[in-house]
Coordinates of C-alpha atoms in Angstrom, one line a residue:
M15 CA -11.9 169.9 6.5
I16 CA -13.0 171.7 3.4
M17 CA -12.4 175.0 5.2
F18 CA -8.9 173.9 6.3
S19 CA -8.0 172.7 2.8
G20 CA -9.0 176.0 1.4
F21 CA -6.9 178.0 3.9
A22 CA -4.0 175.6 3.3
R23 CA -4.2 176.1 -0.5
K24 CA -4.4 179.8 -0.1
L25 CA -1.5 180.0 2.3
K26 CA 0.6 177.7 0.1
F27 CA -0.2 179.9 -3.0
N28 CA 0.8 183.0 -1.1
R29 CA 4.0 181.6 0.2
T30 CA 5.3 180.1 -3.0
M31 CA 5.0 183.5 -4.6
G32 CA 8.1 184.4 -2.8
A33 CA 7.6 185.7 0.8
N34 CA 10.2 188.4 1.4
G35 CA 12.5 186.8 -1.1
V36 CA 13.2 183.7 0.9
F37 CA 11.8 181.4 -1.7
N38 CA 11.9 182.1 -5.4
P39 CA 11.0 179.2 -7.7
N40 CA 13.1 180.7 -10.5
I41 CA 16.3 180.4 -8.4
K42 CA 18.1 177.1 -8.9
G43 CA 21.3 175.3 -8.3
E44 CA 24.4 177.0 -7.0
E45 CA 22.8 180.4 -6.9
K46 CA 20.1 179.1 -4.6
E47 CA 22.7 177.3 -2.4
S48 CA 24.7 180.5 -2.0
L49 CA 21.7 182.3 -0.3
S50 CA 22.4 185.4 -2.3
H51 CA 18.7 185.7 -3.1
I52 CA 17.7 185.8 0.6
K53 CA 16.4 189.2 1.7
K54 CA 17.0 189.9 5.4
V55 CA 14.1 190.8 7.7
P56 CA 14.3 194.5 8.5
G57 CA 16.2 195.1 11.7
T58 CA 14.2 198.3 12.3
K59 CA 11.2 198.8 14.6
P60 CA 8.1 197.4 12.9
P61 CA 5.6 200.0 11.7
F62 CA 2.7 198.0 13.3
T63 CA 1.7 197.0 16.8
L64 CA 0.7 193.8 18.5
G65 CA -2.8 195.2 18.8
Q66 CA -3.1 195.7 15.0
I67 CA -1.9 192.1 14.5
K68 CA -4.5 190.7 16.9
K69 CA -7.2 192.8 15.3
A70 CA -6.4 191.3 11.9
I71 CA -6.9 187.8 13.2
P72 CA -10.5 186.5 13.0
P73 CA -12.0 186.4 16.5
H74 CA -12.9 182.7 16.4
C75 CA -9.2 181.9 16.0
F76 CA -8.7 182.8 19.7
E77 CA -11.4 180.3 20.8
R78 CA -10.2 177.0 22.4
S79 CA -12.5 174.0 22.2
L80 CA -11.9 171.3 24.9
L81 CA -13.7 168.7 22.8
R82 CA -11.8 169.5 19.6
S83 CA -8.4 169.6 21.4
F84 CA -9.1 166.2 23.0
S85 CA -10.0 164.8 19.6
Y86 CA -6.4 165.3 18.5
V87 CA -5.1 163.6 21.6
V88 CA -7.3 160.6 21.1
Y89 CA -6.5 160.5 17.4
D90 CA -2.8 160.5 17.9
L91 CA -3.0 158.0 20.8
L92 CA -5.1 155.6 18.6
I93 CA -2.6 155.8 15.7
S94 CA 0.3 155.3 18.2
S95 CA -1.4 152.3 19.8
L96 CA -2.2 150.8 16.4
L97 CA 1.4 151.1 15.3
G98 CA 2.6 149.5 18.6
Y99 CA 0.0 146.7 18.3
I100 CA 1.1 145.8 14.8
A101 CA 4.8 145.8 15.8
I102 CA 4.2 143.7 18.9
T103 CA 1.8 141.2 17.3
Y104 CA 3.2 140.7 13.8
F105 CA 6.8 141.8 13.4
H106 CA 8.2 138.6 15.1
L107 CA 6.4 136.6 12.5
L108 CA 8.2 138.2 9.6
P109 CA 11.3 136.7 7.9
S110 CA 14.4 138.4 9.3
H111 CA 15.1 140.3 6.1
L112 CA 11.6 141.9 6.2
A113 CA 11.8 142.6 9.9
Y114 CA 15.0 144.7 9.2
I115 CA 12.8 146.8 7.0
A116 CA 9.6 146.8 9.2
W117 CA 11.3 148.0 12.4
P118 CA 12.9 151.2 11.0
I119 CA 9.5 152.1 9.3
Y120 CA 7.8 151.6 12.7
W121 CA 10.4 153.7 14.5
I122 CA 10.0 156.6 12.1
L123 CA 6.2 156.5 11.9
Q124 CA 5.9 156.1 15.7
G125 CA 8.4 158.9 16.2
C126 CA 6.3 161.2 14.0
I127 CA 3.1 160.5 15.8
L128 CA 4.6 160.9 19.3
T129 CA 6.1 164.2 18.1
G130 CA 2.5 165.3 17.4
L131 CA 1.6 164.4 21.0
W132 CA 4.6 166.3 22.2
V133 CA 3.3 169.4 20.3
I134 CA -0.1 169.1 22.0
A135 CA 1.6 169.0 25.4
H136 CA 3.5 172.1 24.4
E137 CA 0.2 173.7 23.5
C138 CA -1.1 172.8 27.0
G139 CA 1.9 174.7 28.4
H140 CA 0.7 177.8 26.6
H141 CA -2.9 177.5 27.8
A142 CA -4.0 176.9 24.2
F143 CA -5.6 173.5 24.8
S144 CA -8.7 174.6 26.6
D145 CA -10.3 177.3 28.7
Y146 CA -9.3 175.5 31.9
R147 CA -5.8 175.8 33.0
W148 CA -6.0 172.8 35.3
V149 CA -7.0 170.7 32.4
D150 CA -4.2 172.0 30.2
D151 CA -1.6 171.3 32.9
T152 CA -3.0 167.8 33.7
V153 CA -3.0 166.8 30.0
G154 CA 0.4 168.4 29.4
L155 CA 2.0 166.8 32.5
I156 CA 0.8 163.3 31.5
L157 CA 1.8 163.6 27.8
H158 CA 5.2 165.2 28.4
S159 CA 6.1 162.9 31.3
A160 CA 5.3 159.9 29.0
L161 CA 7.9 161.3 26.6
F162 CA 10.5 162.0 29.3
V163 CA 9.9 165.8 29.3
P164 CA 9.7 167.6 32.7
Y165 CA 6.4 169.4 31.9
F166 CA 6.4 172.3 34.3
S167 CA 10.2 172.7 34.2
W168 CA 10.2 173.2 30.5
K169 CA 6.9 175.1 30.5
Y170 CA 8.5 177.8 32.6
S171 CA 11.8 178.0 30.7
H172 CA 9.9 178.0 27.4
R173 CA 7.7 180.8 28.7
R174 CA 10.8 182.9 29.3
H175 CA 11.9 182.1 25.8
H176 CA 8.7 183.5 24.5
S177 CA 9.2 186.6 26.7
N178 CA 12.8 187.2 25.5
I179 CA 13.0 185.7 22.1
G180 CA 15.6 187.3 19.8
C181 CA 17.5 188.9 22.7
L182 CA 21.1 187.8 22.9
D183 CA 21.3 188.6 26.6
R184 CA 18.1 187.0 27.9
D185 CA 16.7 184.4 25.4
E186 CA 16.6 180.9 26.8
V187 CA 17.5 178.6 24.0
F188 CA 19.4 178.5 20.6
V189 CA 21.1 181.7 21.6
P190 CA 23.7 182.4 18.9
K191 CA 27.2 183.4 20.1
P192 CA 29.3 186.2 18.9
K193 CA 32.5 185.2 17.0
S194 CA 34.7 186.0 20.1
Q195 CA 32.8 183.3 22.1
I196 CA 33.0 180.5 19.5
P197 CA 35.3 177.6 20.6
W198 CA 38.6 177.5 18.9
Y199 CA 38.0 174.1 17.3
S200 CA 34.9 175.4 15.5
M201 CA 37.0 176.5 12.5
Y202 CA 38.2 172.9 12.0
L203 CA 34.6 171.6 12.0
N204 CA 33.5 174.2 9.3
N205 CA 33.5 171.5 6.6
P206 CA 31.2 168.7 5.5
P207 CA 32.5 166.0 7.8
G208 CA 32.5 168.4 10.8
R209 CA 29.1 169.7 9.9
A210 CA 27.7 166.1 9.7
L211 CA 29.3 165.3 13.1
G212 CA 27.8 168.4 14.7
L213 CA 24.3 167.7 13.3
A214 CA 24.5 164.1 14.5
V215 CA 25.4 165.2 18.1
K216 CA 22.7 167.9 18.0
L217 CA 19.9 165.6 16.8
L218 CA 20.8 162.6 19.0
L219 CA 21.9 164.4 22.2
G220 CA 20.8 168.0 21.9
W221 CA 17.5 167.7 23.7
P222 CA 18.6 165.7 26.8
L223 CA 21.8 167.8 27.0
Y224 CA 19.7 171.0 27.0
L225 CA 17.3 169.7 29.7
T226 CA 20.2 168.3 31.9
F227 CA 23.1 170.7 31.3
N228 CA 21.4 173.7 29.6
A229 CA 23.4 173.1 26.5
S230 CA 22.7 175.8 23.9
G231 CA 20.8 177.7 26.5
R232 CA 21.2 181.1 28.1
P233 CA 24.3 181.3 30.4
Y234 CA 23.6 181.5 34.1
D235 CA 26.0 182.3 37.0
R236 CA 25.8 178.7 38.2
F237 CA 24.8 175.2 37.0
A238 CA 21.3 175.2 35.4
C239 CA 19.3 172.0 35.0
H240 CA 15.6 171.5 34.2
Y241 CA 15.4 168.7 36.8
D242 CA 16.7 170.8 39.7
P243 CA 14.0 172.7 41.6
Y244 CA 16.7 175.1 42.8
S245 CA 18.1 175.7 39.4
P246 CA 18.6 179.4 38.6
I247 CA 16.1 179.0 35.8
Y248 CA 13.3 179.0 38.4
S249 CA 11.8 181.3 41.0
D250 CA 10.9 180.3 44.5
R251 CA 7.2 180.0 43.6
E252 CA 7.9 177.6 40.7
R253 CA 10.0 175.1 42.7
L254 CA 7.1 172.9 43.8
H255 CA 6.0 172.4 40.2
I256 CA 9.6 171.3 39.3
Y257 CA 9.2 168.6 41.9
I258 CA 5.9 167.5 40.3
S259 CA 7.6 167.4 36.9
D260 CA 10.4 165.2 38.4
L261 CA 7.7 162.9 39.9
G262 CA 6.2 162.5 36.4
I263 CA 9.6 161.5 35.0
F264 CA 10.1 159.0 37.9
A265 CA 6.6 157.5 37.2
T266 CA 7.4 157.0 33.6
T267 CA 10.8 155.4 34.5
F268 CA 9.1 153.1 37.0
V269 CA 6.5 151.9 34.4
L270 CA 9.3 151.3 31.8
Y271 CA 11.3 149.5 34.4
R272 CA 8.4 147.1 35.3
I273 CA 7.8 146.4 31.6
A274 CA 11.5 145.8 31.1
I275 CA 11.5 143.3 34.0
T276 CA 8.7 141.3 32.3
Q277 CA 9.4 141.8 28.6
G278 CA 13.1 142.6 28.5
L279 CA 15.1 145.7 27.8
A280 CA 15.2 145.0 24.0
F281 CA 11.4 145.1 23.9
V282 CA 11.2 148.5 25.7
M283 CA 13.9 149.9 23.4
S284 CA 12.3 148.6 20.2
I285 CA 8.7 149.7 21.1
Y286 CA 9.5 152.9 23.0
G287 CA 13.2 153.8 23.2
V288 CA 14.1 154.2 19.5
P289 CA 10.9 156.1 18.6
L290 CA 11.7 158.5 21.5
I291 CA 15.1 159.1 19.9
F292 CA 13.3 160.1 16.7
V293 CA 11.0 162.4 18.8
N294 CA 14.0 164.1 20.3
G295 CA 15.6 164.5 16.9
F296 CA 12.4 166.0 15.3
L297 CA 12.0 168.3 18.3
V298 CA 15.6 169.7 17.9
T299 CA 15.1 170.0 14.1
I300 CA 11.9 171.9 14.4
T301 CA 13.0 174.3 17.1
Y302 CA 16.5 174.9 15.6
L303 CA 15.1 175.7 12.2
Q304 CA 12.3 177.9 13.7
H305 CA 14.9 180.3 15.1
T306 CA 18.0 179.8 12.9
H307 CA 18.0 181.4 9.4
P308 CA 20.4 183.7 7.5
S309 CA 17.7 186.3 7.1
L310 CA 16.9 186.7 10.8
P311 CA 18.4 189.4 13.0
H312 CA 19.1 189.2 16.8
Y313 CA 19.4 192.1 19.2
D314 CA 21.3 193.0 22.3
S315 CA 19.5 194.4 25.2
T316 CA 19.9 198.0 24.0
E317 CA 18.0 197.4 20.8
W318 CA 15.7 194.6 21.8
E319 CA 11.9 195.1 22.1
W320 CA 9.4 192.3 22.5
L321 CA 7.7 192.7 19.1
R322 CA 11.0 192.9 17.2
G323 CA 12.1 189.8 19.0
A324 CA 8.9 187.9 18.4
L325 CA 9.5 188.3 14.7
V326 CA 12.9 186.6 14.9
T327 CA 11.4 183.3 13.7
V328 CA 10.6 181.7 10.4
D329 CA 7.8 179.4 9.1
R330 CA 9.0 176.2 7.5
D331 CA 7.4 173.6 5.3
Y332 CA 7.5 170.0 6.4
G333 CA 5.2 168.6 3.7
I334 CA 2.8 166.0 5.0
L335 CA 4.4 166.2 8.4
N336 CA 2.9 169.7 8.8
K337 CA -0.4 168.1 9.8
V338 CA 1.2 165.3 11.7
F339 CA 3.1 167.8 13.8
H340 CA -0.1 169.9 14.2
N341 CA 1.4 172.8 12.2
I342 CA 4.0 173.8 14.8
A343 CA 6.5 174.5 12.1
D344 CA 4.6 176.3 9.3
T345 CA 2.7 178.6 11.7
H346 CA 5.4 179.4 14.2
V347 CA 5.5 183.2 13.5
A348 CA 1.8 183.5 14.5
H349 CA 2.6 181.3 17.5
H350 CA 5.2 183.6 18.8
L351 CA 2.9 186.6 18.4
V352 CA -0.2 185.0 20.0
A353 CA 0.8 181.8 21.8
T354 CA -2.7 181.0 23.1
I355 CA -4.1 180.4 19.6
P356 CA -4.8 176.6 19.3
H357 CA -3.0 174.8 16.4
Y358 CA -6.2 174.1 14.5
H359 CA -6.7 177.9 14.1
A360 CA -3.1 178.8 13.5
M361 CA -3.2 178.4 9.7
E362 CA -6.0 180.8 9.4
A363 CA -4.3 183.3 11.8
T364 CA -1.1 183.1 9.7
I365 CA -2.9 184.0 6.5
A366 CA -4.5 187.0 8.3
I367 CA -1.3 188.4 9.9
K368 CA 0.8 187.9 6.8
Q369 CA -0.9 190.9 5.3
I370 CA 0.0 193.0 8.3
L371 CA 3.6 191.8 8.7
G372 CA 4.6 192.2 5.1
E373 CA 8.4 192.0 4.8
Y374 CA 8.7 191.2 8.5
Y375 CA 7.1 187.8 7.8
Q376 CA 9.5 185.0 6.8
F377 CA 8.7 181.6 5.2
D378 CA 11.2 179.2 3.7
S379 CA 10.0 176.2 1.7
T380 CA 13.4 174.5 1.6
P381 CA 13.0 170.9 2.6
F382 CA 13.9 170.6 6.3
Y383 CA 16.7 168.1 5.7
K384 CA 18.4 170.5 3.2
A385 CA 17.7 173.5 5.5
L386 CA 19.4 171.7 8.4
W387 CA 22.5 171.1 6.4
R388 CA 22.5 174.7 5.0
E389 CA 21.9 176.5 8.3
A390 CA 24.5 174.3 10.1
G391 CA 27.0 175.7 7.6
E392 CA 25.8 179.3 7.3
C393 CA 24.6 180.2 10.8
L394 CA 27.7 179.7 13.0
Y395 CA 27.9 182.9 14.9
V396 CA 26.5 186.5 14.9
E397 CA 28.2 189.8 14.4
P398 CA 26.6 193.3 14.3
D399 CA 26.0 195.2 11.1
E400 CA 24.8 198.2 13.1
K401 CA 24.6 199.0 16.8
G402 CA 22.7 196.3 18.7
V403 CA 21.5 194.4 15.6
F404 CA 23.3 191.1 14.9
W405 CA 23.3 188.8 11.9
F406 CA 24.5 185.3 11.3
R407 CA 28.0 184.7 9.8
N408 CA 30.1 181.7 9.0
K409 CA 33.6 183.0 7.9
F410 CA 36.5 182.4 10.2

């Protein structure tokens, strides 16, 4: 813990000094809101290689500890169980006016803890949980199924996201559109009420819409769905695992159905359903902000290279939630460069690679709720400044 705190303090100091101009403590008010201080990531080919990046990372950061990884699972499950126990045992004893306060607090706290478990399952999909792939897939399948995520289905599409990140033609999710493909009604939503409506839909429905209808995902020549083994997202050799993912979802549905029969639907929604809505909202927030920022370029297939694409992401600061979310947001640049590094080494790896990346590294300390509002208004579509390199725009 002492070592972790030292790395965290060092990273925070380095970042608040103004990484690539994204954050400058001397910029305030309207000037800060205008984003005029933001310096874009270079759209040119990086002067370093992936090998140089890996060499800069301390060797122990690549080591995965089965015991340590499981300790985070157990810790999160204990906190989640304790929260559930308190809500079930004591909330009905509270006066109604206090219960109206206690339940929202429970929903938010439980949603945060379950998001942490979601992150661990995501790590399993990257084979960053342990040295044993079957252990990773077993743990990931159980955790993600419990959160209504088709584990293998998303693992495979997410792997393709990592393989094609930043490519407008092949990336899998949060693929920005050129102005010519923006729906006609978007110009009428480019105002505070329209932005609020868009964010509400994104946070509440974005995740299930993506899994079911491939909303915000890469366009395919036919209907694409994460629950369909014959979806164009998957190859023939992956289809059996999609069936297994669906069985995991059916198992969770059956368990919840049996609980609803005995305890009632209101009980299931209060203890599980509403926190799951918060999990989905946090997930969309995290992934959206990781890949949406006015300083980030995107590339068409003529200019895209893997390393250039892997740098089309930004680290964000979620305060105390950084640790609750197992540092998925504030070490995401390192994650896209070396996805098999476990989260408990990601902070140290980030410090190391920041020296190599230089101006290609992006960090934004804007509070996530402010960043959501800002990016929803600034990053509406992309247009090229030069051949094959696209930047976010918002003017209609």
